[in-house]
Short mmCIF file of C-alpha atoms and ligand atoms in Angstrom, two decimals:
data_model
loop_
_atom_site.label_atom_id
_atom_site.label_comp_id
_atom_site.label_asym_id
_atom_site.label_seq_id
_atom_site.Cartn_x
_atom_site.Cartn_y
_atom_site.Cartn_z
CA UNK A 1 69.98 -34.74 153.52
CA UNK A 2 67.65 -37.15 151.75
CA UNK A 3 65.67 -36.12 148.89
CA UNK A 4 61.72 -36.00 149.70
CA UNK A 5 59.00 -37.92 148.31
CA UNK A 6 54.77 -37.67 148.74
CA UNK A 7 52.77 -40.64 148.32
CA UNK A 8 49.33 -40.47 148.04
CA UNK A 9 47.03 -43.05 149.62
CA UNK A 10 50.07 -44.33 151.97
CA UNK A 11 47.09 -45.67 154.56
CA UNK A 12 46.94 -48.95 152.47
CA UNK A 13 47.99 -50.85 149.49
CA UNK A 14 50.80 -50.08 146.49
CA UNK A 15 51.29 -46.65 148.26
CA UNK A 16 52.06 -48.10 151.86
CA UNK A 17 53.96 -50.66 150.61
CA UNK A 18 56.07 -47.83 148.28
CA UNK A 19 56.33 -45.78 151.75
CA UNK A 20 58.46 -48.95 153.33
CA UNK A 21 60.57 -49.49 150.22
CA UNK A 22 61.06 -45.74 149.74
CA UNK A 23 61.93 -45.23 153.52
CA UNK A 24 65.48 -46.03 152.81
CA UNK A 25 66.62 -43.47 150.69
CA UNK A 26 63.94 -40.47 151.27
CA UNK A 27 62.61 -38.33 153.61
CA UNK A 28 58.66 -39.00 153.27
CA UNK A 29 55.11 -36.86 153.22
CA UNK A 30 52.45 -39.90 153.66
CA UNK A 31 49.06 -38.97 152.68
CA UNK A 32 45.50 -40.55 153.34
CA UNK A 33 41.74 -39.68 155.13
CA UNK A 34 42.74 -42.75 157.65
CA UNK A 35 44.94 -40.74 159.97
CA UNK A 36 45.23 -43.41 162.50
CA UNK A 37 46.89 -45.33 159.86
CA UNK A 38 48.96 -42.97 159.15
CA UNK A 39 50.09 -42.60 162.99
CA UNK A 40 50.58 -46.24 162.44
CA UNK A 41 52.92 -46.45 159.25
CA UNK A 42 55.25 -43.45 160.38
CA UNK A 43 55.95 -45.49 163.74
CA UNK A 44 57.95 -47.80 161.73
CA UNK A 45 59.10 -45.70 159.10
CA UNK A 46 62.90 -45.78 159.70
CA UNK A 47 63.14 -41.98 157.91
CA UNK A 48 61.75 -38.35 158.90
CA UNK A 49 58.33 -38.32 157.62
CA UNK A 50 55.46 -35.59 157.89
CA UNK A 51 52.01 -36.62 157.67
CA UNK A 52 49.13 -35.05 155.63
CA UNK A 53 45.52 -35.93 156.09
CA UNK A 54 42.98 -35.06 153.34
CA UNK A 55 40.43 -36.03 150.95
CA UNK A 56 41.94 -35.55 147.29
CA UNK A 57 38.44 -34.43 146.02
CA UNK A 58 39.13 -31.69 148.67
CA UNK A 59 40.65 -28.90 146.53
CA UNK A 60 41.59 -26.40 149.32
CA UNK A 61 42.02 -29.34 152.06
CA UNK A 62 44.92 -30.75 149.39
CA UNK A 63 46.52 -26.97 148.67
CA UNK A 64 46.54 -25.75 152.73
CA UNK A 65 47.67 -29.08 153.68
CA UNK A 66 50.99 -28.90 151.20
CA UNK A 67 51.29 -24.94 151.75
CA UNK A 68 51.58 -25.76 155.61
CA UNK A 69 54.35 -27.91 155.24
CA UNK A 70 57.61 -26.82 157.06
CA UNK A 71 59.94 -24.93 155.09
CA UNK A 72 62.34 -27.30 154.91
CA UNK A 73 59.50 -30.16 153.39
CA UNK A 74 58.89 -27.96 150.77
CA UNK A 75 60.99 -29.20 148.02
CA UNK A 76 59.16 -31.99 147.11
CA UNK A 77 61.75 -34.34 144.64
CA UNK A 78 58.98 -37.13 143.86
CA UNK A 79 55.48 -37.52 143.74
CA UNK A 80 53.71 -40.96 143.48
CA UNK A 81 50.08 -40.09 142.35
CA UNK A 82 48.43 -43.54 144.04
CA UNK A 83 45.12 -42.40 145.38
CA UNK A 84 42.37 -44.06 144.08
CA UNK A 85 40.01 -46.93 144.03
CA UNK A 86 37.34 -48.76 141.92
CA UNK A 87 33.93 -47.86 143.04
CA UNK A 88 31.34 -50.74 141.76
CA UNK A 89 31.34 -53.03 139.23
CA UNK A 90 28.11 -52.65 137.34
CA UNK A 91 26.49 -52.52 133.75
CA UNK A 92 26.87 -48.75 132.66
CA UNK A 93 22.93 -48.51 132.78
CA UNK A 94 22.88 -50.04 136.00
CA UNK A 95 25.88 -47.72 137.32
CA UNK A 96 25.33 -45.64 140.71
CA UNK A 97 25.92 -42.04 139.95
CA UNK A 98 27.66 -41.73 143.15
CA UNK A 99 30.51 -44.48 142.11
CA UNK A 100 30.96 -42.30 138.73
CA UNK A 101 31.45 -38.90 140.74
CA UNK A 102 33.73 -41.05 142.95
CA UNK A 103 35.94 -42.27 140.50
CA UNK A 104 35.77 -39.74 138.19
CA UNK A 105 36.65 -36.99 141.58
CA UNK A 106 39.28 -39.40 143.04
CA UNK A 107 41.35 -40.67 140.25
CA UNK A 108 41.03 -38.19 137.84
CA UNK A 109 40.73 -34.73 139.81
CA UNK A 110 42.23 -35.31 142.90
CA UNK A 111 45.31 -36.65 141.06
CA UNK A 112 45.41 -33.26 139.60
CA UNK A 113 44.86 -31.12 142.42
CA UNK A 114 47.75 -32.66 143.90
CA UNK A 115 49.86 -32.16 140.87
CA UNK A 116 48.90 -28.50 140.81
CA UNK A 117 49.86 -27.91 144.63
CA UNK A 118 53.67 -29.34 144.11
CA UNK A 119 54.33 -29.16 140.41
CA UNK A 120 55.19 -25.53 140.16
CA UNK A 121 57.79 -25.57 142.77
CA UNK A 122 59.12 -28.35 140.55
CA UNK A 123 58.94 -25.83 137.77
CA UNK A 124 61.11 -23.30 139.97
CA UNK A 125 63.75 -25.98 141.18
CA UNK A 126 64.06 -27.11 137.53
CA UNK A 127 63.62 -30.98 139.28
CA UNK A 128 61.24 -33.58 140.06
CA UNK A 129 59.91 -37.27 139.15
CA UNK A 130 56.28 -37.64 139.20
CA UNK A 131 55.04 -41.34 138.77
CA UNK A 132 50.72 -41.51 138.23
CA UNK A 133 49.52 -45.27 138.94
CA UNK A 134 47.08 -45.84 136.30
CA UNK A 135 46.00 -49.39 135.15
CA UNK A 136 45.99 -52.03 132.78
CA UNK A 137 42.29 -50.85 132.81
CA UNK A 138 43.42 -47.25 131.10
CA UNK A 139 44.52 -48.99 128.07
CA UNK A 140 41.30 -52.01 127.73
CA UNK A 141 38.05 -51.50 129.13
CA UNK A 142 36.26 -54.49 130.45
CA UNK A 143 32.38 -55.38 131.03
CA UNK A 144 31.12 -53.49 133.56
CA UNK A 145 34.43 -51.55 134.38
CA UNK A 146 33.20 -48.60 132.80
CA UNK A 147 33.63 -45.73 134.30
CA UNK A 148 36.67 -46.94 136.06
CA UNK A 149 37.94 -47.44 132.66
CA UNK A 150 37.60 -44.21 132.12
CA UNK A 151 39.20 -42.94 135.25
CA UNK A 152 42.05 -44.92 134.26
CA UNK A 153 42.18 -43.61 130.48
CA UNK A 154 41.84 -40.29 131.71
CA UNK A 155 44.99 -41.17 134.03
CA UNK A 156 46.68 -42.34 130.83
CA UNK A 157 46.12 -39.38 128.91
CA UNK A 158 46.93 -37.17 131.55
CA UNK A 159 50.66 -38.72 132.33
CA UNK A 160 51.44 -38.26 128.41
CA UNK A 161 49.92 -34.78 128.04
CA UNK A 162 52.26 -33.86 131.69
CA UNK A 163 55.01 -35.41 130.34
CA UNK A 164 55.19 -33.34 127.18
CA UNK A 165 54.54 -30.22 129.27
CA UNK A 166 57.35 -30.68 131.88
CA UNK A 167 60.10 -32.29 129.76
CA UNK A 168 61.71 -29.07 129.19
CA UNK A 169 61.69 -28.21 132.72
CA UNK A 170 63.75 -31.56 133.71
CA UNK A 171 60.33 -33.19 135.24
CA UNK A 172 60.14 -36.96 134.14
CA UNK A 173 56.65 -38.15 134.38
CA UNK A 174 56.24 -42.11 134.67
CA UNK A 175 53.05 -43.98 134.95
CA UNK A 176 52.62 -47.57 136.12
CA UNK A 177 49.73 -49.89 134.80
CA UNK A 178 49.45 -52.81 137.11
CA UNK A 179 47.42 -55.78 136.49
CA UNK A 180 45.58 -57.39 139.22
CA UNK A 181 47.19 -56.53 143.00
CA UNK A 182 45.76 -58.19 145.85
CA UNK A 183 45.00 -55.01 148.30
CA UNK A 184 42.10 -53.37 149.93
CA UNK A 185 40.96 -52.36 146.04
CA UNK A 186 38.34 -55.42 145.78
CA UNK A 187 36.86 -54.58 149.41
CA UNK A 188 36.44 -50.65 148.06
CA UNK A 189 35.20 -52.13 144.84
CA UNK A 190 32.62 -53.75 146.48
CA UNK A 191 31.69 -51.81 149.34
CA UNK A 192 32.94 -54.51 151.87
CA UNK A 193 31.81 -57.62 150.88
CA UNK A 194 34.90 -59.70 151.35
CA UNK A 195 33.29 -62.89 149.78
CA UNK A 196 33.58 -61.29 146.53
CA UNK A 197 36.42 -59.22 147.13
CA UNK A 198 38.29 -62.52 148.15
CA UNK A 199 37.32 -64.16 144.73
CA UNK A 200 39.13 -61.51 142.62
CA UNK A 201 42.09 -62.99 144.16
CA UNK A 202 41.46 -66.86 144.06
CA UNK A 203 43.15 -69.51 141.37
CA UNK A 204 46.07 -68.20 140.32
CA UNK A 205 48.73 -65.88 142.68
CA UNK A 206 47.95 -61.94 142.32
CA UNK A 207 50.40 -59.55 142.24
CA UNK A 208 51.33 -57.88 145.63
CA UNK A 209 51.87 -54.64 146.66
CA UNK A 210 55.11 -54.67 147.02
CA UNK A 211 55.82 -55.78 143.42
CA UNK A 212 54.51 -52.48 142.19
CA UNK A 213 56.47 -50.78 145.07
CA UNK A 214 59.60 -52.42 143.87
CA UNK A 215 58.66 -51.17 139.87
CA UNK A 216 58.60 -47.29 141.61
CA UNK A 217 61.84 -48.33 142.87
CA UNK A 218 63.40 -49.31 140.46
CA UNK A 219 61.88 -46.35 138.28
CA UNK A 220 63.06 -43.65 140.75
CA UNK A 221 66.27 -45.21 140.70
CA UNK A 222 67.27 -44.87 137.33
CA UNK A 223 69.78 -42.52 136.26
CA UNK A 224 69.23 -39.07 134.61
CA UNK A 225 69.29 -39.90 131.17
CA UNK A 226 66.53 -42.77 131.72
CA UNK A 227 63.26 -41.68 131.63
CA UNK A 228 61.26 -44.87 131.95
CA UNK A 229 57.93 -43.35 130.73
CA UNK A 230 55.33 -46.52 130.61
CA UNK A 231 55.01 -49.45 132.36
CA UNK A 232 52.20 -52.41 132.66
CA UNK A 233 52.69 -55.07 134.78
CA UNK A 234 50.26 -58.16 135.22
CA UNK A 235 50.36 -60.79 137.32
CA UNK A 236 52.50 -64.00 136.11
CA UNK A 237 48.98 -65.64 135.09
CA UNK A 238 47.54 -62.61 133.59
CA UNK A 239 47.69 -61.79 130.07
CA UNK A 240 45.43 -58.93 129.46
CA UNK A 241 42.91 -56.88 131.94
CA UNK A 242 40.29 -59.98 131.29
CA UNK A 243 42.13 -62.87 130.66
CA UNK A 244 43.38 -65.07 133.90
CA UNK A 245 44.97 -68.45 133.77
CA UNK A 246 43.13 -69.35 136.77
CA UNK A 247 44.18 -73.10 138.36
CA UNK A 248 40.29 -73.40 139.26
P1 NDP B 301 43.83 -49.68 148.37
O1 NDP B 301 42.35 -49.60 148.51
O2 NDP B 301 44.55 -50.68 149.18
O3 NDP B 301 44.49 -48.24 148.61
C1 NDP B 301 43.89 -47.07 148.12
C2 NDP B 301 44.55 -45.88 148.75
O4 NDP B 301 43.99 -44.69 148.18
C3 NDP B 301 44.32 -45.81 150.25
O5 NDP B 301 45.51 -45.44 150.89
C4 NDP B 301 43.28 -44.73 150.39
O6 NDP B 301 43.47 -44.01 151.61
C5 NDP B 301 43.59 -43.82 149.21
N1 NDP B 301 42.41 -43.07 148.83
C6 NDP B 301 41.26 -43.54 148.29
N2 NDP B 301 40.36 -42.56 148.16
C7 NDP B 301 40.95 -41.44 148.64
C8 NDP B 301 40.52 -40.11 148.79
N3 NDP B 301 39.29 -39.71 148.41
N4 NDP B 301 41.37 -39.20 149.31
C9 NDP B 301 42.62 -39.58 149.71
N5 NDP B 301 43.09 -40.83 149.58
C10 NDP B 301 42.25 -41.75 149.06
O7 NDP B 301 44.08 -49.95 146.82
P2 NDP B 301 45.44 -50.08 145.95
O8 NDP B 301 46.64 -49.92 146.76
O9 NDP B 301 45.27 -51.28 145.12
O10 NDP B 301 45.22 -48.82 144.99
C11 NDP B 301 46.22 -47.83 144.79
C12 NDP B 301 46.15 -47.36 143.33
O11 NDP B 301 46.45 -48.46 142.49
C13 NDP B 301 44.76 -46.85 142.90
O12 NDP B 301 44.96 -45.70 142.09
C14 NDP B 301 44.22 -48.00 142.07
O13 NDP B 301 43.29 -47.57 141.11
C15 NDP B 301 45.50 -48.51 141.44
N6 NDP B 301 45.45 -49.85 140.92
C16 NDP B 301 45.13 -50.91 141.73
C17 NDP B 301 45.10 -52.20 141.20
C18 NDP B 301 44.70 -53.38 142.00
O14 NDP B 301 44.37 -54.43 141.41
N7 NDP B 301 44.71 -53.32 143.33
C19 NDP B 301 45.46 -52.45 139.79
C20 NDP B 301 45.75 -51.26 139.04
C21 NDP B 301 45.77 -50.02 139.58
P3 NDP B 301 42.31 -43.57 152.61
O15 NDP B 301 41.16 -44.52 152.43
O16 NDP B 301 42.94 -43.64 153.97
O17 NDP B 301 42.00 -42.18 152.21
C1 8X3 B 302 42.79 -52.48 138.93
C2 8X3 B 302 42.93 -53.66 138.06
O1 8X3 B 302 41.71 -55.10 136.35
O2 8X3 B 302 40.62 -54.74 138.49
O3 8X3 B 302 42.93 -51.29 138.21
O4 8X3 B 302 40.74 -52.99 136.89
S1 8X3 B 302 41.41 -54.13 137.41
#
């Protein structure tokens, strides 16, 4: 029987792209609001998959939708904590209160009340990988990234402060900092403008999703005594969260 993983945020992006590549060796629990996409993904999914449809922010909507899972979907070997988006891009005294509680309620909380729902049967099966994407922007902040930033740090913080707390129960806890990915981010970012969300991506060649899908592969595929705990990877023209080697 293959081992089981949950992605969150499988409707689009690094975690759709990590549902493909992670098709061939595990059983998979997609996750996402966009249940038609969803519907979508799991027709070509060449494993068994079950799907789960909830908001993150939604604390009993995250624990009744993992305590409904079939028995035998229970045992939950990996979890790739990808929800989450940028919401704005704005001076912090210009910032829209909403974005912040989005942000801050997406990538911060709803990455733990996920944890919380499947870590403790990891705790009782003495097993588990957990890998949090965070971001280049959890270790620099950037104008106008602000709050994001701090989304991000708070991601940071949070995969060091889990990995201390479930090394002695044979939990690694890995955390991927990507650089810039060409997905639907830009679009959330900015609320559907795709003029601007287009320009994130022009002059040099972004990273794709399925580079960071191939890092969680390669991760997950290591062998016990390798616990790759950090990584941050840019795009071949990036060298920091600011600085782009763009062509124009
Ligand atoms: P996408 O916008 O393409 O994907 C975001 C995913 O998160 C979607 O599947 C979306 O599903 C899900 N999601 C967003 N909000 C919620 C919510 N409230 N409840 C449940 N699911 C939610 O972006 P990416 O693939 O780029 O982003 C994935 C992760 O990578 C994010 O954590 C992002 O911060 C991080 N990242 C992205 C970078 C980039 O440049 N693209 C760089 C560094 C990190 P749905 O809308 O169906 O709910
Ligand atoms: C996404 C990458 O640089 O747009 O986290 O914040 S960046």
């Amino acid at each position: 029987m293959k081992p089981i993983a949950l992605i969150t945020g499988a409707t689009s992006g690094i975690g759709e792209a990590t549902a493909r590549i992670l098709a061939k060796k595990y059983r998979l629990i997609i996750t996402g609001r966009r249940a038609e996409r969803l519907d979508q993904l799991e027709s070509e999914l060449k494993t068994e998959v079950q799907k789960l449809v909830f908001d993150v922010r939604d604390r009993e909507a995250v624990n009744n939708s993992i305590e409904g899972l079939p028995s035998d979907w229970k045992a939950i070997d990996v979890l790739i904590n990808n929800a989450g988006n940028a919401h704005g891009l704005a001076p912090i005294q210009e910032g829209n209160v909403d974005d912040w509680d989005a942000m801050i309620d997406i990538n911060i909380k709803g990455l733990l009340y996920v944890s919380k729902a499947i870590i403790p049967g990891m705790v009782d099966r003495q097993k588990g990988h957990i890998i949090n994407i965070g971001s280049v922007a959890g270790i620099e902040a950037y104008p106008n990234g602000n709050v994001y930033n701090a989304s991000k740090y708070g991601v940071n913080g949070l995969t060091q402060g889990m990995r201390m707390d479930l090394i002695s129960h044979n939990i690694k806890v890995s955390e991927i900092k990507p650089g810039l990915v060409q997905t639907e981010f830009s679009e959330v970012r900015f609320k559907g403008d795709q003029e601007k969300a287009e320009k994130v991506y022009q002059g040099y060649d972004p990273l794709q999703a399925q580079d960071i899908a191939e890092t969680i592969e390669f991760i997950l595929s290591r062998p016990a005594h390798v616990n790759i705990a950090d990584m941050l990877v840019l795009a071949g023209s990036q060298a920091s969260a600011t600085m782009v080697n763009k062509k124009s």
